[in-house]
PDB file of C-alpha atoms in Angstrom:
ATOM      1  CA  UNK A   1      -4.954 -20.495  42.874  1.00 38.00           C
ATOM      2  CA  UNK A   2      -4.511 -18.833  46.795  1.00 39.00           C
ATOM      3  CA  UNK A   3      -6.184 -19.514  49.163  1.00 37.00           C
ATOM      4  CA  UNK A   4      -8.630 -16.600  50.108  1.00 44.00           C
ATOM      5  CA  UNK A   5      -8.715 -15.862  54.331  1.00 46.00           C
ATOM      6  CA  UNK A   6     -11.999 -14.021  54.810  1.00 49.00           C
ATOM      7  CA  UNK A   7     -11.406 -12.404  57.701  1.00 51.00           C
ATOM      8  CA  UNK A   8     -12.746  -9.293  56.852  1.00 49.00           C
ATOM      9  CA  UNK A   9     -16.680  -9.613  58.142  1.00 47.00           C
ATOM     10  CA  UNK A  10     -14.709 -10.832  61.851  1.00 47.00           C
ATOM     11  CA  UNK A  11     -13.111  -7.359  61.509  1.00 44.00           C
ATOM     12  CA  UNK A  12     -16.036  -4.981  60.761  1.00 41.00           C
ATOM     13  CA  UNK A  13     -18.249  -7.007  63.712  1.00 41.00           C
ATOM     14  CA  UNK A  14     -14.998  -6.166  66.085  1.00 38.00           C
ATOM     15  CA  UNK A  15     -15.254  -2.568  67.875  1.00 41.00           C
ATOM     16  CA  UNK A  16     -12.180  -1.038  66.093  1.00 49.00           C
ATOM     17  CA  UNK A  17     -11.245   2.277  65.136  1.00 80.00           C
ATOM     18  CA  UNK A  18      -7.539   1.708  64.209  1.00 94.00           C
ATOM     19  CA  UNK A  19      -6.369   0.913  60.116  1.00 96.00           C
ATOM     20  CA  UNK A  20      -3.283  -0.448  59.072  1.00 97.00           C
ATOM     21  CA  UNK A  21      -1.033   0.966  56.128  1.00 97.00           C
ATOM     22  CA  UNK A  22       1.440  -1.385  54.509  1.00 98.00           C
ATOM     23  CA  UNK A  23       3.022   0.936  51.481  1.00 97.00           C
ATOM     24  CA  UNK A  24       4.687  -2.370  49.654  1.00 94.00           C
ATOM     25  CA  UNK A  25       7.457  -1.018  47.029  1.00 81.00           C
ATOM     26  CA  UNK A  26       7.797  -2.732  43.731  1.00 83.00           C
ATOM     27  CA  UNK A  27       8.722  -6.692  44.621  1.00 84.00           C
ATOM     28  CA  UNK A  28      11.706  -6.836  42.384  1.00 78.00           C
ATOM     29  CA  UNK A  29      13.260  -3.663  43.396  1.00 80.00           C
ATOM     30  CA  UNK A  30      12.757  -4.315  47.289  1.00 82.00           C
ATOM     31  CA  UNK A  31      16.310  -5.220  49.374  1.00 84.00           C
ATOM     32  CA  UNK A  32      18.693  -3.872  47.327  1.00 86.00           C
ATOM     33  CA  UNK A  33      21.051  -3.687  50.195  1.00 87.00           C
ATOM     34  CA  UNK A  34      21.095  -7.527  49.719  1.00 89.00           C
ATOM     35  CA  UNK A  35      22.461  -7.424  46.129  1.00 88.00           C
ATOM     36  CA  UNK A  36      25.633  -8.822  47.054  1.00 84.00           C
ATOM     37  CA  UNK A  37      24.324 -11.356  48.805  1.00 86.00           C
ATOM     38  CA  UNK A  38      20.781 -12.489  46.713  1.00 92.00           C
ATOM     39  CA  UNK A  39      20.159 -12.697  43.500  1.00 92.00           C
ATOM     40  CA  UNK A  40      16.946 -10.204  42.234  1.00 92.00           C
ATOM     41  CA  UNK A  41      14.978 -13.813  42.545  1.00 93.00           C
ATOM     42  CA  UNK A  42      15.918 -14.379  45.682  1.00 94.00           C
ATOM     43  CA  UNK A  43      15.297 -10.658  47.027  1.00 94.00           C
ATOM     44  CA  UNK A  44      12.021 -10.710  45.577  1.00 94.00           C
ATOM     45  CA  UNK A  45      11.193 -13.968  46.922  1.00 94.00           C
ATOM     46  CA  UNK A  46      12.318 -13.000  50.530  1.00 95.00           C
ATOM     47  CA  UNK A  47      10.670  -9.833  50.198  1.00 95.00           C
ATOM     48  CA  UNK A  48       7.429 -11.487  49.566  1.00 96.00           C
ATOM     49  CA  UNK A  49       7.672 -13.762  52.539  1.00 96.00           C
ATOM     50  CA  UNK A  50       7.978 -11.055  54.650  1.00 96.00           C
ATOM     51  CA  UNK A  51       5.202  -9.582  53.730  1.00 97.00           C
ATOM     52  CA  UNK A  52       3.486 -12.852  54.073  1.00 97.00           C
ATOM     53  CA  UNK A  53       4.919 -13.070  57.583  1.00 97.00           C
ATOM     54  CA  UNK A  54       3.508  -9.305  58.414  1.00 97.00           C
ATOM     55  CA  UNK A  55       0.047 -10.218  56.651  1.00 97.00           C
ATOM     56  CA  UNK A  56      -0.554 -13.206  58.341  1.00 96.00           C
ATOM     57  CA  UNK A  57      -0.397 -11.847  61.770  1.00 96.00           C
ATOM     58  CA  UNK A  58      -2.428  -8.251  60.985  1.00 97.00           C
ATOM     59  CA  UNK A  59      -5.303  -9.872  59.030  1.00 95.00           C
ATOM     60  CA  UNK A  60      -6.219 -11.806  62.020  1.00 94.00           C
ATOM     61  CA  UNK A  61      -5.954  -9.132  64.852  1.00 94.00           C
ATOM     62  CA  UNK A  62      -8.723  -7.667  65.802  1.00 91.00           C
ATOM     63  CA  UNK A  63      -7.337  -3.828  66.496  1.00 92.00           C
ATOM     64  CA  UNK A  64      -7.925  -3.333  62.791  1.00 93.00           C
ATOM     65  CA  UNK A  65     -10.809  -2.631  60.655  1.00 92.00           C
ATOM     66  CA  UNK A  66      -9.100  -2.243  57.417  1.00 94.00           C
ATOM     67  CA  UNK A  67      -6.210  -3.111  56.185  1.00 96.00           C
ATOM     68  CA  UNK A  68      -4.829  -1.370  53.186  1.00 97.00           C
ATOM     69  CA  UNK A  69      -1.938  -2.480  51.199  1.00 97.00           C
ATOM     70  CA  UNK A  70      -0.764   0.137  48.669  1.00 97.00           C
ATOM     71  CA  UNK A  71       1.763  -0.806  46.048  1.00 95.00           C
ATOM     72  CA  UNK A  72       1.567  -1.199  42.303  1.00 94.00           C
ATOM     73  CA  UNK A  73       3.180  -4.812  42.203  1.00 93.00           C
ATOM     74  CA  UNK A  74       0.829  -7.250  40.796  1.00 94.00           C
ATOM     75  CA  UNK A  75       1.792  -9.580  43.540  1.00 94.00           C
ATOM     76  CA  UNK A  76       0.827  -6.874  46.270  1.00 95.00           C
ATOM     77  CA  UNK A  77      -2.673  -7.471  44.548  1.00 95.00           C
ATOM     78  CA  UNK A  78      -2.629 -11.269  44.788  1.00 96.00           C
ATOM     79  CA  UNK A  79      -1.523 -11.106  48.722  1.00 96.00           C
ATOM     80  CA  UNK A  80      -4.566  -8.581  48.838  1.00 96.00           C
ATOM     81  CA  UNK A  81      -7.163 -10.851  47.381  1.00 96.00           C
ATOM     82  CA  UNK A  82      -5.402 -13.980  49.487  1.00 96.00           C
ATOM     83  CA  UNK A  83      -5.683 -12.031  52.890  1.00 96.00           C
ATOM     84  CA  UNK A  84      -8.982 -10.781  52.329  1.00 95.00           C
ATOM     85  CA  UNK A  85      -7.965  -7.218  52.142  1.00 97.00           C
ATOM     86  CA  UNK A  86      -7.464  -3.722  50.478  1.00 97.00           C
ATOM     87  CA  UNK A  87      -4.776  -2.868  47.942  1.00 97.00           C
ATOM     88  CA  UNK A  88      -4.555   0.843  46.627  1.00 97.00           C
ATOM     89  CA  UNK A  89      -2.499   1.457  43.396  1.00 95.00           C
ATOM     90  CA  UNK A  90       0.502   4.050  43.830  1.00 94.00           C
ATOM     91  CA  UNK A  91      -0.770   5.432  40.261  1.00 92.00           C
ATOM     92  CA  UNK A  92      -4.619   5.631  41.899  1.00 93.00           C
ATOM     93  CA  UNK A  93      -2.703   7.478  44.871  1.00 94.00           C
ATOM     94  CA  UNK A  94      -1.304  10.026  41.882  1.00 91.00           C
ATOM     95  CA  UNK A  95       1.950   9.568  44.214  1.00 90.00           C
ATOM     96  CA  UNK A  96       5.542   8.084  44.131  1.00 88.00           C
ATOM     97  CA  UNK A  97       8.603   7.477  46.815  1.00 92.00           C
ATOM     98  CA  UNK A  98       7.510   6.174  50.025  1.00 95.00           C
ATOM     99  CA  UNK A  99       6.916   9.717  51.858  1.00 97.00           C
ATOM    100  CA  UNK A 100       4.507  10.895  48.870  1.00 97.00           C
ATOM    101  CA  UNK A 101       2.918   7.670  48.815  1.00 97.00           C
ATOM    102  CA  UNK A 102       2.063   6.808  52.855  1.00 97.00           C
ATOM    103  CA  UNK A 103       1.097  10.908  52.681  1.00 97.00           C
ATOM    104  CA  UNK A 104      -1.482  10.513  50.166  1.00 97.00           C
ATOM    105  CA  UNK A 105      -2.546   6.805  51.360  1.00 97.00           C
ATOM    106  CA  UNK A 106      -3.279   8.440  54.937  1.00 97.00           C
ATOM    107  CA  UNK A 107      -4.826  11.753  53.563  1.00 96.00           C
ATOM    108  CA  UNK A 108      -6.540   9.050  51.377  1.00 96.00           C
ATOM    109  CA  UNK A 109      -7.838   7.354  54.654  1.00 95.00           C
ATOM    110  CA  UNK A 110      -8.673  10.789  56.245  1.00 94.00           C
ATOM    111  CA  UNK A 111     -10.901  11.510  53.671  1.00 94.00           C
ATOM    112  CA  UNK A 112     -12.931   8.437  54.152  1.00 93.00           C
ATOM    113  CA  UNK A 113     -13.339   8.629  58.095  1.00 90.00           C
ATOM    114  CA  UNK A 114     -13.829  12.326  58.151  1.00 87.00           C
ATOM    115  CA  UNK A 115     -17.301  12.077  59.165  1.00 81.00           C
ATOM    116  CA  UNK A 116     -17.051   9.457  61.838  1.00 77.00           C
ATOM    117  CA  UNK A 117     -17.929  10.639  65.570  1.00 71.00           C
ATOM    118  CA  UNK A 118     -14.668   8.461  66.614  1.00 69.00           C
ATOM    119  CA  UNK A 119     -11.393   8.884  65.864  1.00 64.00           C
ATOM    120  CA  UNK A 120      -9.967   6.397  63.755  1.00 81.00           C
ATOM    121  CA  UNK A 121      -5.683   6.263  63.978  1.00 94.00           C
ATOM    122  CA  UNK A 122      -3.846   4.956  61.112  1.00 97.00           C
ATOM    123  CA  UNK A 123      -0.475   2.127  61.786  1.00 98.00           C
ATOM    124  CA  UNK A 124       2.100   2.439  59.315  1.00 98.00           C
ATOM    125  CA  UNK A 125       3.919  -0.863  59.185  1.00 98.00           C
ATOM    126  CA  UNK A 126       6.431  -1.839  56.671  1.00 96.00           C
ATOM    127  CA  UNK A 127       6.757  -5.139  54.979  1.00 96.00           C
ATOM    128  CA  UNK A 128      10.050  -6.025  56.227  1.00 95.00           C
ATOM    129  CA  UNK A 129       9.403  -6.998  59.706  1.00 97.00           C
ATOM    130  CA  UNK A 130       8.641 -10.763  59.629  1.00 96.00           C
ATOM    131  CA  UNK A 131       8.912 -11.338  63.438  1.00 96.00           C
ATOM    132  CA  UNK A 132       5.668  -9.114  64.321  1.00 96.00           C
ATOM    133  CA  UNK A 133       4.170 -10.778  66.537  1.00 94.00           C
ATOM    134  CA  UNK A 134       1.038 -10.324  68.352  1.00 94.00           C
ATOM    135  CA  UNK A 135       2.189  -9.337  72.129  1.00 95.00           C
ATOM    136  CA  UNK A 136       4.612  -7.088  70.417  1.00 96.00           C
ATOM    137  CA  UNK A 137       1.156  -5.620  68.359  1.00 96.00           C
ATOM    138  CA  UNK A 138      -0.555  -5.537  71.540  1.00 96.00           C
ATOM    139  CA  UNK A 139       1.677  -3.717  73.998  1.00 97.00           C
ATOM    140  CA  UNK A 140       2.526  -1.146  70.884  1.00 97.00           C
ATOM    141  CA  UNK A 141      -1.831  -0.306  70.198  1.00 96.00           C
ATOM    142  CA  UNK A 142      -2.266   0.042  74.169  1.00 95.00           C
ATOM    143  CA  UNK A 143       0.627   2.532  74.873  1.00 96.00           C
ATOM    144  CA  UNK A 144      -0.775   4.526  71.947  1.00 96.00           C
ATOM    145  CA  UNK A 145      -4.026   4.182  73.373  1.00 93.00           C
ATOM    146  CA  UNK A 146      -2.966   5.374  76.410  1.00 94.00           C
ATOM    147  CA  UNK A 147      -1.125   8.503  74.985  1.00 95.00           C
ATOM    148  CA  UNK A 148      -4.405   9.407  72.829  1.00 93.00           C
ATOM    149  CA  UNK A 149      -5.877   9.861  76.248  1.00 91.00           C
ATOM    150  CA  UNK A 150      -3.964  12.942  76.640  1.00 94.00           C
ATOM    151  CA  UNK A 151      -4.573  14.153  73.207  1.00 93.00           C
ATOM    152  CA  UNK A 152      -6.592  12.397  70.504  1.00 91.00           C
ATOM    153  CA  UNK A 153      -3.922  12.755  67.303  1.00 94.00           C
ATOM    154  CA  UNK A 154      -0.752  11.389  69.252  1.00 96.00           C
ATOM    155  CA  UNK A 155       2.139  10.048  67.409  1.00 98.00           C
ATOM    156  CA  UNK A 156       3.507   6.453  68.403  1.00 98.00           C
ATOM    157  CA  UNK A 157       6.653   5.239  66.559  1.00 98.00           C
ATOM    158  CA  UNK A 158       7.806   1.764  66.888  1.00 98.00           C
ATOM    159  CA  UNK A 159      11.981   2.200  65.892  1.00 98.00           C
ATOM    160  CA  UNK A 160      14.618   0.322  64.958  1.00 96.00           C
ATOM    161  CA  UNK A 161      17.256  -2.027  66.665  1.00 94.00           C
ATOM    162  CA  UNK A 162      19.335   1.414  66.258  1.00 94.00           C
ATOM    163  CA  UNK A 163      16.746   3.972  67.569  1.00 96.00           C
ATOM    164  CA  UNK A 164      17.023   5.745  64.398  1.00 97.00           C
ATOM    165  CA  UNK A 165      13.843   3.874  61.883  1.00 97.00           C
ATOM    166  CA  UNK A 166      10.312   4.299  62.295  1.00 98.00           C
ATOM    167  CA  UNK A 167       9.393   0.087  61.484  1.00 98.00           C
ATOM    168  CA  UNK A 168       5.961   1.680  62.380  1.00 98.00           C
ATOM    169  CA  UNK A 169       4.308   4.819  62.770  1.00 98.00           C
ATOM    170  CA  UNK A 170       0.898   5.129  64.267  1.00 98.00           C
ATOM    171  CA  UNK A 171      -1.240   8.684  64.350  1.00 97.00           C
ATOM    172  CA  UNK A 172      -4.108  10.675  63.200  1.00 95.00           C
ATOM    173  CA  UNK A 173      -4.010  10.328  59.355  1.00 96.00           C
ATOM    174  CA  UNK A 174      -5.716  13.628  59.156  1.00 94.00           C
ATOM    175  CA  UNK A 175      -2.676  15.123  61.502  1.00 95.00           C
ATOM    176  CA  UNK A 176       0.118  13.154  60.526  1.00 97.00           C
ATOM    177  CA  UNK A 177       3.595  14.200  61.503  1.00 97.00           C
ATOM    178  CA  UNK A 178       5.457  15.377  58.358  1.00 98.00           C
ATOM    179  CA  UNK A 179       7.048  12.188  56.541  1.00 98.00           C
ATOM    180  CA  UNK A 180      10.225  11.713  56.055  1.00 97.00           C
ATOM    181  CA  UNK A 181      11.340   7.880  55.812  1.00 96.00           C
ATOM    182  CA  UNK A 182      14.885   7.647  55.625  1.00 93.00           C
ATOM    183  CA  UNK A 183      18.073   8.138  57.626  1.00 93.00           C
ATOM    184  CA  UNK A 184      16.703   9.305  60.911  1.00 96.00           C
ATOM    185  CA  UNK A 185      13.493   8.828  60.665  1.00 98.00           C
ATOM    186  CA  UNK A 186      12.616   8.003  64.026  1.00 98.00           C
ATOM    187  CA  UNK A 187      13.741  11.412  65.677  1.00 98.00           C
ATOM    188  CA  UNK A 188      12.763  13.732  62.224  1.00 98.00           C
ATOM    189  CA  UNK A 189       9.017  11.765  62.984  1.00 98.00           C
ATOM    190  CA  UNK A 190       9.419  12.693  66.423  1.00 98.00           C
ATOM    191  CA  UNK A 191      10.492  16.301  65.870  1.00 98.00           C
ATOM    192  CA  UNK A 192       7.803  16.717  63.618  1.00 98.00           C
ATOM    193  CA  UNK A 193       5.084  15.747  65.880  1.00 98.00           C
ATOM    194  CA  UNK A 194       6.591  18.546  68.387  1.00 98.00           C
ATOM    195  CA  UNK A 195       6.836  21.011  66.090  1.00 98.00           C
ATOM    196  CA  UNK A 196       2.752  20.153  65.280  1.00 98.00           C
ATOM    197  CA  UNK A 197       2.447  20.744  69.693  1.00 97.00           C
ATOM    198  CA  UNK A 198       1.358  16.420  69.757  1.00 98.00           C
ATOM    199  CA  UNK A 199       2.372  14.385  72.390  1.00 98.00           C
ATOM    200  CA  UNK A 200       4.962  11.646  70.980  1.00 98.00           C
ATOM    201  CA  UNK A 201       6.540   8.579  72.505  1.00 98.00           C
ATOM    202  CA  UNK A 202       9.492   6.305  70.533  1.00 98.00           C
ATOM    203  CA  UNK A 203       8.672   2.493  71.720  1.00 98.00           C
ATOM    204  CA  UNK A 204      11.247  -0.183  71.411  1.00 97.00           C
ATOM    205  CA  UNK A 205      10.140  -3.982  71.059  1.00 96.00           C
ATOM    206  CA  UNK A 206      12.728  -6.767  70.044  1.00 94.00           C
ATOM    207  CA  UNK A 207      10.780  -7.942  67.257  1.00 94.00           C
ATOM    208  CA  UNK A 208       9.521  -4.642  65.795  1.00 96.00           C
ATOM    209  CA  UNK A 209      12.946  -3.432  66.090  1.00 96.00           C
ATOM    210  CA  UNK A 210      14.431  -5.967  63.775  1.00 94.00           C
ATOM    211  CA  UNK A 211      13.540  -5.051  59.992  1.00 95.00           C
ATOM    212  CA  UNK A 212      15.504  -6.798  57.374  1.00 95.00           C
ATOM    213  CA  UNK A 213      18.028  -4.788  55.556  1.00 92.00           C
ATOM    214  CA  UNK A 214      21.418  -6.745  55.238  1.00 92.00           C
ATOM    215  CA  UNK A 215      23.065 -10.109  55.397  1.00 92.00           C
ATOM    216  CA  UNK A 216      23.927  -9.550  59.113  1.00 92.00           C
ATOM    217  CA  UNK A 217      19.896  -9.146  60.201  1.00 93.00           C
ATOM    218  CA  UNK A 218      19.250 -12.266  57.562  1.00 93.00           C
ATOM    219  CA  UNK A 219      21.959 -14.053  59.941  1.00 93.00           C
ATOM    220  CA  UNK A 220      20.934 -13.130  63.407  1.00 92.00           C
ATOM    221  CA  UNK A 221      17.275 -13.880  61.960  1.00 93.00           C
ATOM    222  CA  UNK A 222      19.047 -17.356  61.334  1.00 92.00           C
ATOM    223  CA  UNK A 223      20.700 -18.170  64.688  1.00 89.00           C
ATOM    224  CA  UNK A 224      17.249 -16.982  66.224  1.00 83.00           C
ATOM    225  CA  UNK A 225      15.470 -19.824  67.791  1.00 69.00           C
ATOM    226  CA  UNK A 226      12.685 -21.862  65.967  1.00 64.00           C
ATOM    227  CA  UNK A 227       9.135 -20.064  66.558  1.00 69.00           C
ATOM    228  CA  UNK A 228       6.114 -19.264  65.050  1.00 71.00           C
ATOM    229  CA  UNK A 229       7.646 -16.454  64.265  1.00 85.00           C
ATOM    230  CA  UNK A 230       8.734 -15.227  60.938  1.00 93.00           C
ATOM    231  CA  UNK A 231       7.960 -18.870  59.996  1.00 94.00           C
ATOM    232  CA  UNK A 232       7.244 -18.013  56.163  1.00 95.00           C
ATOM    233  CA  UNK A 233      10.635 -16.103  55.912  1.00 95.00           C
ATOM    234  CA  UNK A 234      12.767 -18.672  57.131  1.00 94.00           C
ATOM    235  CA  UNK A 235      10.859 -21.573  55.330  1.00 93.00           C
ATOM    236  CA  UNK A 236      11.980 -19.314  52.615  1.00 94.00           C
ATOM    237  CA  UNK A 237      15.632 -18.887  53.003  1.00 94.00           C
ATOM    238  CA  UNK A 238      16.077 -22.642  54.396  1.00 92.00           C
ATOM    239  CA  UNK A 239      15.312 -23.837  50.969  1.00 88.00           C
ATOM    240  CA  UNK A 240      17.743 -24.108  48.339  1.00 74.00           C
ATOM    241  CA  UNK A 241      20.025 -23.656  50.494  1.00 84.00           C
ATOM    242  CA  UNK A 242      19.951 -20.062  50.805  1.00 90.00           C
ATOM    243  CA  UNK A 243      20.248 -20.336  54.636  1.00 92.00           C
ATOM    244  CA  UNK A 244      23.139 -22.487  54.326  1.00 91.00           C
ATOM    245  CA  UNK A 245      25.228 -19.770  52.185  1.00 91.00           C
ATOM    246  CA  UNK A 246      24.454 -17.006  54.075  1.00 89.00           C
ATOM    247  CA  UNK A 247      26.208 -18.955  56.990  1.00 87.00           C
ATOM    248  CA  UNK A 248      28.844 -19.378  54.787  1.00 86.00           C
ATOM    249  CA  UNK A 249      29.103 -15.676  53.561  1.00 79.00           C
ATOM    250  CA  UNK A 250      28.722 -14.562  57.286  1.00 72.00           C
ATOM    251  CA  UNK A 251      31.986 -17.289  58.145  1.00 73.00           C
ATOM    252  CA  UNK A 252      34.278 -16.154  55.471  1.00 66.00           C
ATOM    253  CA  UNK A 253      33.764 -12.730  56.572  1.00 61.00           C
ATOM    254  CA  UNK A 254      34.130 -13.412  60.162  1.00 56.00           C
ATOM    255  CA  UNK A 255      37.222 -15.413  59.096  1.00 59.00           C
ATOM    256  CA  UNK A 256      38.674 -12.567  56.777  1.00 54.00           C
ATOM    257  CA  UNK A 257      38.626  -9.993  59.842  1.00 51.00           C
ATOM    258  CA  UNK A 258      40.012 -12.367  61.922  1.00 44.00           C
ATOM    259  CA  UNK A 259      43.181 -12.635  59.765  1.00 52.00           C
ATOM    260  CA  UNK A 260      43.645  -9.186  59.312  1.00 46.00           C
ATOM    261  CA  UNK A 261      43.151  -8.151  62.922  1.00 39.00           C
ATOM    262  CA  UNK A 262      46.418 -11.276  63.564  1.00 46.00           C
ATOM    263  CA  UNK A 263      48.476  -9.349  61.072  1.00 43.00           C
ATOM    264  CA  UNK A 264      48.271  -6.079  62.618  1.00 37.00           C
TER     265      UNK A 264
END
């Protein structure tokens, strides 16, 4: 049986006007750029660490007054009820792919502030980030802040390590730019809130930057220095030896282009 956190009275006693959005795909089908290097097992065992990793730090930060997972996987439920927070069903949402699905979830959220004298800005976060951190949380929620100032519905987007993803996406839920995760997201976000005349800003932060797609982020997540951070997803790949075969897989790469770059 998990442990239940009940975090959620701190939370509503906290002055907060800010909700967080974690759309969680199905568990089994998450990383499949990792198929050549994890079984389904392993994928969906990493994927759920990462989560944990994400979970742990929002449910405890006091920016947020609800927290809303929204996935259909039973085990999206079970990190719910363990974290002492909401999970919407994709089905409930009537919605499916991730666009449709954070679209409804915010005009979802919309819906339910609507009549509040404040406004209330939704953060979009995606499960894959494990080294969210709370400095990196901070400095993100106070540069939005300080664009709303200038116009109430701004649009903050946290990219990649590329400058191409939007990790995270915060804004007005009931003027959200038009969605469109996937190749580019970052600048389509970005155009999107122009197009809608609202002040935007990309931010880049080391460990918002660094989602988890391939072996090579599962490796430089490896040679990172021992922290707090992302301490659930490496407890996860350091057992069974996961960690060590990466390394392995990452070396007999390294070694392959090696030889053929000597016998050019």
């Amino acid at each position: 049986m998990p442990r239940r956190i009940d975090n959620k009275s701190n939370r509503i006693k906290a002055y907060n006007t800010m909700w967080a959005l974690l759309p969680l795909k199905d568990f089994v089908q998450a990383k499949q750029r990792l198929a050549g290097s994890l079984t389904v097992s392993e994928r969906r065992g990493l994927f759920h660490a990462m989560v944990e990793d994400v979970l742990t730090v929002l449910a405890v930060h006091p920016s947020f007054e609800r927290i809303v997972v929204v996935s259909d996987d039973p085990a999206a439920q079970l990190l719910a009820e363990h974290y002492g927070i909401d999970c919407w069903s994709e089905r409930g949402l009537d919605a499916s792919g991730l666009n449709a699905v954070v679209d409804s979830a915010l005009r979802r959220m919309a819906e339910l502030t609507q009549n509040r004298t404040g406004v209330t800005a939704a953060m979009v976060v995606h499960g894959d980030l494990p080294l969210l951190g709370n400095q990196e949380l901070n400095t993100l929620i106070e540069q939005h802040h300080a664009l709303m100032k200038t116009h109430p519905s701004a649009v903050s987007i946290a990219t990649d390590s590329h400058g191409c993803g939007s990790n995270i996406v915060v804004c007005d839920p009931a003027k959200a730019p038009v969605l469109a995760y996937g190749p580019d997201s970052c600048a389509a976000h970005y155009a999107s809130a122009e197009t809608m005349q609202l002040p935007a800003q990309v931010i880049s932060l080391p460990g918002l930057a660094q989602d988890i797609d391939t072996q090579d982020d599962l490796l430089r997540l490896l040679a990172m220095v021992p922290s707090v951070a992302a301490e659930r997803t490496l407890a996860y790949l350091h057992q069974d030896g996961i960690a060590q075969r990466l390394r392995q897989l990452g070396s007999e790469a390294a070694n392959t282009s090696l030889q053929a770059w000597r016998a050019v």
